[in-house]
mmCIF file of C-alpha atoms in Angstrom:
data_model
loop_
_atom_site.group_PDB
_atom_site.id
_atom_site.type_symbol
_atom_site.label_atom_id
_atom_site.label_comp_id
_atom_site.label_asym_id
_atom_site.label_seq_id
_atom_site.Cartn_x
_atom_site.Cartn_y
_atom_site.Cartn_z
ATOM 1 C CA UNK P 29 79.409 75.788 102.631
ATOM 2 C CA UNK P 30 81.497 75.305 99.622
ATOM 3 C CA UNK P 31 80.956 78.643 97.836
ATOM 4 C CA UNK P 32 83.014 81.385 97.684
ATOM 5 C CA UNK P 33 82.080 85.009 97.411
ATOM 6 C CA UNK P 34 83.000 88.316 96.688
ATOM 7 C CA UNK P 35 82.003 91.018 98.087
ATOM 8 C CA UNK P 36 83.174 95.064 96.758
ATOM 9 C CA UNK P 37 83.231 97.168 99.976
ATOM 10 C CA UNK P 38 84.301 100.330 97.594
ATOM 11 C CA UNK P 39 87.140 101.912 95.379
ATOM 12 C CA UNK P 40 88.238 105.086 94.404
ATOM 13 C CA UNK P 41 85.758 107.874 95.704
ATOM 14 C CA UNK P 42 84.404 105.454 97.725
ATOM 15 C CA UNK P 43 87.362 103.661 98.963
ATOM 16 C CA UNK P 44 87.184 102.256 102.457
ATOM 17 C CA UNK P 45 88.760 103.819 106.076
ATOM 18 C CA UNK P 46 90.763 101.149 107.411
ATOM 19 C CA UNK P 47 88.934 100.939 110.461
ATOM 20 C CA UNK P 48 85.464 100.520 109.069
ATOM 21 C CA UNK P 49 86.988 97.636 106.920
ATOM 22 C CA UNK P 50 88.172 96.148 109.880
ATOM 23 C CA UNK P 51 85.444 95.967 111.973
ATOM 24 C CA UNK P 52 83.839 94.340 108.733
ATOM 25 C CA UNK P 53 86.344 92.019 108.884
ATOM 26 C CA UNK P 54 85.455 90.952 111.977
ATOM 27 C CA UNK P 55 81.608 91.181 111.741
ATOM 28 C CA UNK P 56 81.755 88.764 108.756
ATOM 29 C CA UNK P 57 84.731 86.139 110.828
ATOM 30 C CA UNK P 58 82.125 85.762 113.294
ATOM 31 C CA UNK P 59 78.809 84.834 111.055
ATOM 32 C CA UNK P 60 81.996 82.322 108.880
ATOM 33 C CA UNK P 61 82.867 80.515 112.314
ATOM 34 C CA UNK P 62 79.235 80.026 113.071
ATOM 35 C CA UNK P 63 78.267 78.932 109.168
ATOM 36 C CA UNK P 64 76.183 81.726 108.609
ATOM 37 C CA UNK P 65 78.082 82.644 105.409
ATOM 38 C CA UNK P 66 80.349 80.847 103.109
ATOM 39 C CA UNK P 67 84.023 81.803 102.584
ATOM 40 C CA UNK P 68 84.122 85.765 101.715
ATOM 41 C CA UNK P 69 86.588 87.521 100.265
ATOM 42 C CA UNK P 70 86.218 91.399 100.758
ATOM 43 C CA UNK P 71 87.881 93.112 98.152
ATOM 44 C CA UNK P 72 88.209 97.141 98.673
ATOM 45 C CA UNK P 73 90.735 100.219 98.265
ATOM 46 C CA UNK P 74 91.611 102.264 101.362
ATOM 47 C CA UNK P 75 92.664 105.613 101.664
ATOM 48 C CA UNK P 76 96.195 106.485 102.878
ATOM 49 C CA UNK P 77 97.242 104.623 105.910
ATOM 50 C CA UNK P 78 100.082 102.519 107.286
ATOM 51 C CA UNK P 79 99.212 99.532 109.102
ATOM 52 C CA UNK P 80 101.784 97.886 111.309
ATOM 53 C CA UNK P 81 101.783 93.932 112.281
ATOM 54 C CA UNK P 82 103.097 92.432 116.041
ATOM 55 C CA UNK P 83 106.556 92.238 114.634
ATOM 56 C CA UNK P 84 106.974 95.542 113.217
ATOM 57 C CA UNK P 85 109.924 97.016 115.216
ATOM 58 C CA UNK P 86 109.784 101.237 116.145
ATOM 59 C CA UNK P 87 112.601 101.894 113.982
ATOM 60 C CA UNK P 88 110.523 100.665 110.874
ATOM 61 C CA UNK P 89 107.774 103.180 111.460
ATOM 62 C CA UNK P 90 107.887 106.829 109.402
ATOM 63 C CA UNK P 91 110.389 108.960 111.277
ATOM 64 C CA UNK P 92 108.401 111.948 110.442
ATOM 65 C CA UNK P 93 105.321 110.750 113.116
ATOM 66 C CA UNK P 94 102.831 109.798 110.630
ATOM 67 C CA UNK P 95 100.188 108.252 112.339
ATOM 68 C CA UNK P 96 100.115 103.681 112.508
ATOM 69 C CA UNK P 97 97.499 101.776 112.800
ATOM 70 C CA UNK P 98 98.592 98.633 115.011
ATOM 71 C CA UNK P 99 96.908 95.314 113.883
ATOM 72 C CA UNK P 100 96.380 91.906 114.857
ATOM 73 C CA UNK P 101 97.820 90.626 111.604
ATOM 74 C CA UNK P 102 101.364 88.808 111.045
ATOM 75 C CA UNK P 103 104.034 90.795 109.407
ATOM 76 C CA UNK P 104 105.744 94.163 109.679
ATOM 77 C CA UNK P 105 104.392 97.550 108.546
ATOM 78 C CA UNK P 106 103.003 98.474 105.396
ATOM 79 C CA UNK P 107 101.313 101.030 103.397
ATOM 80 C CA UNK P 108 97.686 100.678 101.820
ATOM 81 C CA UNK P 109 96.230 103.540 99.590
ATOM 82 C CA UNK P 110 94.768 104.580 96.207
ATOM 83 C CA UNK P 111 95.800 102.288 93.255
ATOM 84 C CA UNK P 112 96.308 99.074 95.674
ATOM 85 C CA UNK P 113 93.346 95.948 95.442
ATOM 86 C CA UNK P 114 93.581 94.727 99.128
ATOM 87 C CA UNK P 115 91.756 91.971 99.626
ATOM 88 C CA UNK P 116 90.536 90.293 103.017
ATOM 89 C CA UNK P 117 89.786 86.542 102.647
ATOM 90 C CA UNK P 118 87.482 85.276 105.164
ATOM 91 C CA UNK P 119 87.992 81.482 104.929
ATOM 92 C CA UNK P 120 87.472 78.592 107.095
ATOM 93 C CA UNK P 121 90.766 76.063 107.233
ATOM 94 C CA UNK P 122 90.623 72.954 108.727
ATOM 95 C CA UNK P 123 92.812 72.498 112.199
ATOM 96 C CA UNK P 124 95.323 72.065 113.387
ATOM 97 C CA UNK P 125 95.655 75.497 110.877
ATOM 98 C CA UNK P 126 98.462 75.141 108.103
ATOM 99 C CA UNK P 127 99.206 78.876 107.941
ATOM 100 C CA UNK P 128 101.863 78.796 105.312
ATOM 101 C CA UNK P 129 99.891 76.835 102.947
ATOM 102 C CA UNK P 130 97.301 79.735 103.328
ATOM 103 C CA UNK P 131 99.639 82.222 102.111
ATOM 104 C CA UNK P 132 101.066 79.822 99.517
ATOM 105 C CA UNK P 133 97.528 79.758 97.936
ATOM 106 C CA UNK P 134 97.157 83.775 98.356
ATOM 107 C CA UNK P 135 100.805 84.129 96.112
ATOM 108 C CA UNK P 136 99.509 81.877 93.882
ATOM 109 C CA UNK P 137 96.750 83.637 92.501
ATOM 110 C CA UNK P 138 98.163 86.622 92.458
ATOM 111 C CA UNK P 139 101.461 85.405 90.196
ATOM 112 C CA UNK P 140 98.530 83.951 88.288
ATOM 113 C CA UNK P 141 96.758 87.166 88.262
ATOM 114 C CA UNK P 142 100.026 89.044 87.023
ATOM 115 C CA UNK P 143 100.880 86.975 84.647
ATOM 116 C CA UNK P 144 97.259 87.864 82.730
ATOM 117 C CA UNK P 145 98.903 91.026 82.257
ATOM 118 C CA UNK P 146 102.256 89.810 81.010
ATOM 119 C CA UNK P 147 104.105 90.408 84.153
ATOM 120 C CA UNK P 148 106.564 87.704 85.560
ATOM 121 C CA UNK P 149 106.224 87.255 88.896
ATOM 122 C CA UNK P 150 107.177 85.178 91.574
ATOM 123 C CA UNK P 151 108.143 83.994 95.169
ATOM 124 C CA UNK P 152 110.972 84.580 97.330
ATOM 125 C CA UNK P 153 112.819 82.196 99.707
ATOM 126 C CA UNK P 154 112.199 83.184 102.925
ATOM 127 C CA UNK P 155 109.762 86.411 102.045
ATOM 128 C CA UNK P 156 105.711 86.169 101.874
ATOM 129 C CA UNK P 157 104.586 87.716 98.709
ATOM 130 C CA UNK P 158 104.904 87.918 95.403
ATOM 131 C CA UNK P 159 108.002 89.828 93.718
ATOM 132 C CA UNK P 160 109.690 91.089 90.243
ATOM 133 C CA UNK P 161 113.152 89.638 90.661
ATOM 134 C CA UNK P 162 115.900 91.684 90.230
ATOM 135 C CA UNK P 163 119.111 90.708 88.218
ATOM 136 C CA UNK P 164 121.148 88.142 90.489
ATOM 137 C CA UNK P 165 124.217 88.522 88.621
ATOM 138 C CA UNK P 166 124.112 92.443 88.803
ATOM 139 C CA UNK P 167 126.619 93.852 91.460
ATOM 140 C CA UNK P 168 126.802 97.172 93.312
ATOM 141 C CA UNK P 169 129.127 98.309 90.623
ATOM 142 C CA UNK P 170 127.208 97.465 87.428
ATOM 143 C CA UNK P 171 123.228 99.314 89.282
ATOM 144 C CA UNK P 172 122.745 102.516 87.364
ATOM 145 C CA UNK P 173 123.019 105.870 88.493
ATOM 146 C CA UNK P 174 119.755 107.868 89.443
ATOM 147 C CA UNK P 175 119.745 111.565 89.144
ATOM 148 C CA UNK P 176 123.625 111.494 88.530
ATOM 149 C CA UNK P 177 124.097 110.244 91.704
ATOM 150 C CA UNK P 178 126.817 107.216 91.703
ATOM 151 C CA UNK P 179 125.814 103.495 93.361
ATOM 152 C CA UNK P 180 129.826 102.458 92.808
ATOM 153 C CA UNK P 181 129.932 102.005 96.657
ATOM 154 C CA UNK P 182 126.689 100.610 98.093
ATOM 155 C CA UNK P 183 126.309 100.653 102.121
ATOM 156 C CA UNK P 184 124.286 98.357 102.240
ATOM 157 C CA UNK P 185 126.411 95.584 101.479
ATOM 158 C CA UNK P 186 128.391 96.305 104.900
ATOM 159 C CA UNK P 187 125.823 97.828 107.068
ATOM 160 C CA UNK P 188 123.260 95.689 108.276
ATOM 161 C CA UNK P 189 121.306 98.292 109.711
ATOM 162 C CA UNK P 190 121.555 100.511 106.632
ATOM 163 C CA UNK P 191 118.503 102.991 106.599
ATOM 164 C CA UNK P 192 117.421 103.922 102.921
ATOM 165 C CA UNK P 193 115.441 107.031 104.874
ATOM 166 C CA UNK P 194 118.431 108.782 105.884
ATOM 167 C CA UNK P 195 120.254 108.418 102.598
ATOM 168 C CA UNK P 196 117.856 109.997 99.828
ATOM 169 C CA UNK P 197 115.769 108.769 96.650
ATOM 170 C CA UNK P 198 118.575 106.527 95.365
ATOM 171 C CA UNK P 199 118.239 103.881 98.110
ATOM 172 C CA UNK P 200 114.224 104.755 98.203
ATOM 173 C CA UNK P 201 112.203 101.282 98.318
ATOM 174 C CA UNK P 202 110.694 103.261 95.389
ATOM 175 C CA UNK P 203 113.385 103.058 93.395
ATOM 176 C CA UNK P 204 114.024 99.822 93.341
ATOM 177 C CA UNK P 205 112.891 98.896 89.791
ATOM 178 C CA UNK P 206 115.508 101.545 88.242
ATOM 179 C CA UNK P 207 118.327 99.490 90.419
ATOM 180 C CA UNK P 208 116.960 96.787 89.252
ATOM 181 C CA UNK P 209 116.555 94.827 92.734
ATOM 182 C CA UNK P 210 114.404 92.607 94.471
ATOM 183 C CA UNK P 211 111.096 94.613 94.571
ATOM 184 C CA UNK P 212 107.592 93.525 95.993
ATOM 185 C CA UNK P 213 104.688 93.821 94.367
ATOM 186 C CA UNK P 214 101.936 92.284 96.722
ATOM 187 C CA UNK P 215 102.029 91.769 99.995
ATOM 188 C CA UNK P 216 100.657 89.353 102.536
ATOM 189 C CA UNK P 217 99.940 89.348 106.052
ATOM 190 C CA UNK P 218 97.383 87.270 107.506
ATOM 191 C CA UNK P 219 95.886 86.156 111.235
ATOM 192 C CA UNK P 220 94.142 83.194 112.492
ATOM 193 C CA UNK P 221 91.104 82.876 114.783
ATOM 194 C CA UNK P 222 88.905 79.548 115.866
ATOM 195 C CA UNK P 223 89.942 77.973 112.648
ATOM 196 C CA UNK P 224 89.205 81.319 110.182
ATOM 197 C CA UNK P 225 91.367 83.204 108.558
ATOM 198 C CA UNK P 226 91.804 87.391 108.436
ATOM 199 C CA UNK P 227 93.228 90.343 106.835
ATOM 200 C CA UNK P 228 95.105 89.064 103.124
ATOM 201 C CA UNK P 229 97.221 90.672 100.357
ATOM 202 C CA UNK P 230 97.559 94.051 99.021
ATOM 203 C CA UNK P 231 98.631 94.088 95.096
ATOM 204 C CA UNK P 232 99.772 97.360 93.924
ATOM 205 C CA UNK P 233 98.162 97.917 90.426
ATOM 206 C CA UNK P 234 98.960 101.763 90.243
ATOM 207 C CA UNK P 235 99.929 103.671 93.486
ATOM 208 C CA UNK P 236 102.103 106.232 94.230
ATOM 209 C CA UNK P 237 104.596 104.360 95.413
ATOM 210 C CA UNK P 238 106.924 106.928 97.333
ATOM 211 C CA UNK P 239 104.344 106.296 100.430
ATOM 212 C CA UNK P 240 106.424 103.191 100.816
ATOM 213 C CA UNK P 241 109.734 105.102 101.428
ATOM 214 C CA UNK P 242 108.999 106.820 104.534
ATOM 215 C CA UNK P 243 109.264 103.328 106.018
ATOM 216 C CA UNK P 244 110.781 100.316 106.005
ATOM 217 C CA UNK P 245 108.515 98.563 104.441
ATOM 218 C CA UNK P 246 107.920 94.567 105.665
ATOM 219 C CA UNK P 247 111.077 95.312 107.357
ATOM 220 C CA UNK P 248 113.227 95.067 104.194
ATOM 221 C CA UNK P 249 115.661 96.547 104.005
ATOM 222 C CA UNK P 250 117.890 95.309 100.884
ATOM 223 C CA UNK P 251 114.891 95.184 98.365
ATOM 224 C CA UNK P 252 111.844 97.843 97.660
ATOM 225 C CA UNK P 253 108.584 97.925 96.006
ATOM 226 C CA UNK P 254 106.891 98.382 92.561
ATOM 227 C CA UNK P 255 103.440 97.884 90.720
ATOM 228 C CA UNK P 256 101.823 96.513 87.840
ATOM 229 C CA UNK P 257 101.647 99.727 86.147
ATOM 230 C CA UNK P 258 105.247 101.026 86.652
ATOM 231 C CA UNK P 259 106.269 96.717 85.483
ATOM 232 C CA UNK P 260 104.587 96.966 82.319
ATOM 233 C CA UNK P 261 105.610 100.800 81.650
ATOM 234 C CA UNK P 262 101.833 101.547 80.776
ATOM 235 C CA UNK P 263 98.828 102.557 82.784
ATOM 236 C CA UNK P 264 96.784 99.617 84.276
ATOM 237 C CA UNK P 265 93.846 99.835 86.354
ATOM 238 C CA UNK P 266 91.871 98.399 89.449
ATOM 239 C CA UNK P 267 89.277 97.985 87.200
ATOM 240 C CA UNK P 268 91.044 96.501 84.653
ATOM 241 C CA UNK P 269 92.593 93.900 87.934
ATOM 242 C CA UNK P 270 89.738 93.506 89.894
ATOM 243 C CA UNK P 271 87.951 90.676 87.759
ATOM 244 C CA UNK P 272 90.909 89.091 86.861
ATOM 245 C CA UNK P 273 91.909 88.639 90.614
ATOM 246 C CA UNK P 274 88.226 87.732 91.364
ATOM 247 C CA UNK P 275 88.799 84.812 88.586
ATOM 248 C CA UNK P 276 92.134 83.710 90.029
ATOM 249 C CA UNK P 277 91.280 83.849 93.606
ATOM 250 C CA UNK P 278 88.436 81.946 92.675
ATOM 251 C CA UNK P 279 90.676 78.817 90.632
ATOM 252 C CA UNK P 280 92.886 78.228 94.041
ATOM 253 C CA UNK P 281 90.972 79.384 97.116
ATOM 254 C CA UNK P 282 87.402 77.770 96.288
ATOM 255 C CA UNK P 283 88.804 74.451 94.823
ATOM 256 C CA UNK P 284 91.996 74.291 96.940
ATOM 257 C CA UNK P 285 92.149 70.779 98.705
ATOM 258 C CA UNK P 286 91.802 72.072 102.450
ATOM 259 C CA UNK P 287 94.599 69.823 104.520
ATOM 260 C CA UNK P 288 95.218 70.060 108.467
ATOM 261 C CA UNK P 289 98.991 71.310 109.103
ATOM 262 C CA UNK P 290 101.032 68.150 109.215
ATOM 263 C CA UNK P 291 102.600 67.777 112.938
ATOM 264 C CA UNK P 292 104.937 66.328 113.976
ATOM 265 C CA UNK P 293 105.028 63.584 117.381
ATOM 266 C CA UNK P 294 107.902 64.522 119.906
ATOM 267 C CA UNK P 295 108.581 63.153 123.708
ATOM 268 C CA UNK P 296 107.384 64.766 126.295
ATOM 269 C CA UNK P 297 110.046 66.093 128.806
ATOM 270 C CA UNK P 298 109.828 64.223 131.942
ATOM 271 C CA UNK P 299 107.341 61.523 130.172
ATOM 272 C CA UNK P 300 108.792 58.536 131.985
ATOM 273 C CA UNK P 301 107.029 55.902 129.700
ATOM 274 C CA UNK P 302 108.470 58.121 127.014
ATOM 275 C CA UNK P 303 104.815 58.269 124.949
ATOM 276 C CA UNK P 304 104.905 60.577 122.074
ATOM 277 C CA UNK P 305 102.766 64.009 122.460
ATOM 278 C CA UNK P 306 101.124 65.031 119.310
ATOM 279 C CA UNK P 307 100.875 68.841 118.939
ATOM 280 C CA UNK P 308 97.518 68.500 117.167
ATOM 281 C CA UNK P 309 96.168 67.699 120.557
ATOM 282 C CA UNK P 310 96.659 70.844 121.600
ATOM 283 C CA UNK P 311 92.969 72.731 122.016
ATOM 284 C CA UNK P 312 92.131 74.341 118.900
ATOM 285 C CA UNK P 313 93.369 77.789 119.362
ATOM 286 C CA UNK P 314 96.889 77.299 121.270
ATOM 287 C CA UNK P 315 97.458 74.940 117.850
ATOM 288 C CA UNK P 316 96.310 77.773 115.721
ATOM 289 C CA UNK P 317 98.628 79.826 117.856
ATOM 290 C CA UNK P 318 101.781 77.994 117.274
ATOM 291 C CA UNK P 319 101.074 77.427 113.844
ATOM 292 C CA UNK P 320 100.807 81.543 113.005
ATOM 293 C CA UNK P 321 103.800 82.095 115.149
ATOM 294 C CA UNK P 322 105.692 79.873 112.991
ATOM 295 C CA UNK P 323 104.889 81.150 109.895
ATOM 296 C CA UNK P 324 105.213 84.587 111.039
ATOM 297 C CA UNK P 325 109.394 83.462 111.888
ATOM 298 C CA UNK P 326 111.467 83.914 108.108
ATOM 299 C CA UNK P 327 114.033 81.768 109.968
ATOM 300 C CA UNK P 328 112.571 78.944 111.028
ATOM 301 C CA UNK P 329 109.799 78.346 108.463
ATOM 302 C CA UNK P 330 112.030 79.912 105.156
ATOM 303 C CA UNK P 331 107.925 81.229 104.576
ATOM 304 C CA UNK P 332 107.053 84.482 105.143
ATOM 305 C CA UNK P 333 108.457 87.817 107.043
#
């Protein structure tokens, strides 16, 4: 099955509860791993609702008890809502699974799908997603003021576990853009299973983008978050983003050249004979299980967080 398809599970009044997508998620993994449909993408708003991956740590979720939803997805905690495309890809990668190029292709259509709108966007080393870079050269001193407020002496440059919650709007991941930081605008957290792939990207297009700063969001700390809309300083829509990420996904994801994750042969500990042990021999979902892992580490892989 070479096609891809879309399919609109709902937007705006009839955006989507996070666990009814979900479940769809997994109804439609199950007829992909048994060929009964081609690659799907599910594209869909939700309503308000923080989602938190395996690595999100308690001190990154809203201190004010909001409720999580814990997934099965790599990645920290987020935020999906009105005025954010999330998409699920449903696509089946050849094994042993290369993860990271996965994610690679997801970040490249959506750069390609910002730039339609003459935004700039682009990767970051060691961070999954797709960001507005700040200015490199710009120090503490030289960051603007917000609300008369003075950023002379920024804490976060000496405290590494600096928390932007406790210290009002002008450390708010929301406010990045006026500090002109690092600031994400899609992000990407994906999972693995028998060879097919789950949960995607969110892309904020025009959300309310203080839901973000009752967390930490991806576990970032030193950068924030910003959209399309707020980028371009003019109102853009889902609408107006929806068919143009449709086309882009398309480009990569349908005529992508599918490649098994390159391994690498090692000895065996206490292999007398000394034969090399090739990881792709590992059954298909311990390899799929190492590769996610992997991708899932900012340290090791320099990929995604």
């Amino acid at each position: 099955m070479s096609e891809f398809q879309f399919v609109r599970l709902g937007f705006g009044p009839d955006s989507v509860e996070y666990q009814e997508a979900w479940d769809e998620q997994r109804r439609v993994h199950a007829a992909r791993f048994a060929d009964e449909l081609p690659d799907t993408c599910l594209l869909l708003e939700h309503p308000p609702v923080y989602t938190a991956g395996r690595r999100t740590a308690d001190s990154e979720r809203p201190l004010d008890g909001t409720p999580v939803v814990d997934v099965d997805r790599g990645g920290k905690i987020t935020w999906h809502g009105p005025g954010q495309l999330v998409g699920y890809p449903i696509q089946k990668l050849p094994r042993p699974v290369d993860v990271v190029a996965h994610v690679r292709r997801l970040e490249e259509a959506l750069i390609r799908t910002c730039a339609e709108f003459g935004l700039e966007t682009s990767r970051v080393e060691g961070r999954s997603g797709v960001w507005v870079l700040g200015d490199p050269r710009q120090t503490a001193e030289q960051r603007p003021a917000l609300g008369g407020l003075d950023l002379d002496f920024d804490p976060r440059l000496q405290d590494d576990e600096f928390d932007a919650r406790f210290n009002g709007p002008e450390y708010a991941p929301s406010n990045a853009g006026q500090r002109r930081e690092d600031r994400k605008i899609a992000a990407i957290g994906i999972r693995v299973a028998k060879g097919v792939t789950m949960h995607g990207f969110a892309l904020n297009v025009n959300p309310d983008n203080t839901w973000f700063d009752k967390i930490i969001p991806c576990g970032i700390r030193d950068a924030g978050v910003t959209s399309i809309s707020y980028e371009l300083g003019r109102e853009v829509t889902i609408a107006d983003v929806l068919p143009v990420a449709e086309k882009h996904l398309r480009e990569v994801l349908e005529n992508a050249e599918l490649k098994p994750r390159l391994v690498e042969k090692a000895e065996t500990p206490g292999n007398a004979a000394g034969s090399p042990r090739n990881t792709a021999e590992i059954p298909g979902n311990a390899a799929e299980k190492t590769a996610q892992e992997t991708v899932e580490n900012p340290v090791a892989e320099k990929a995604t967080a």
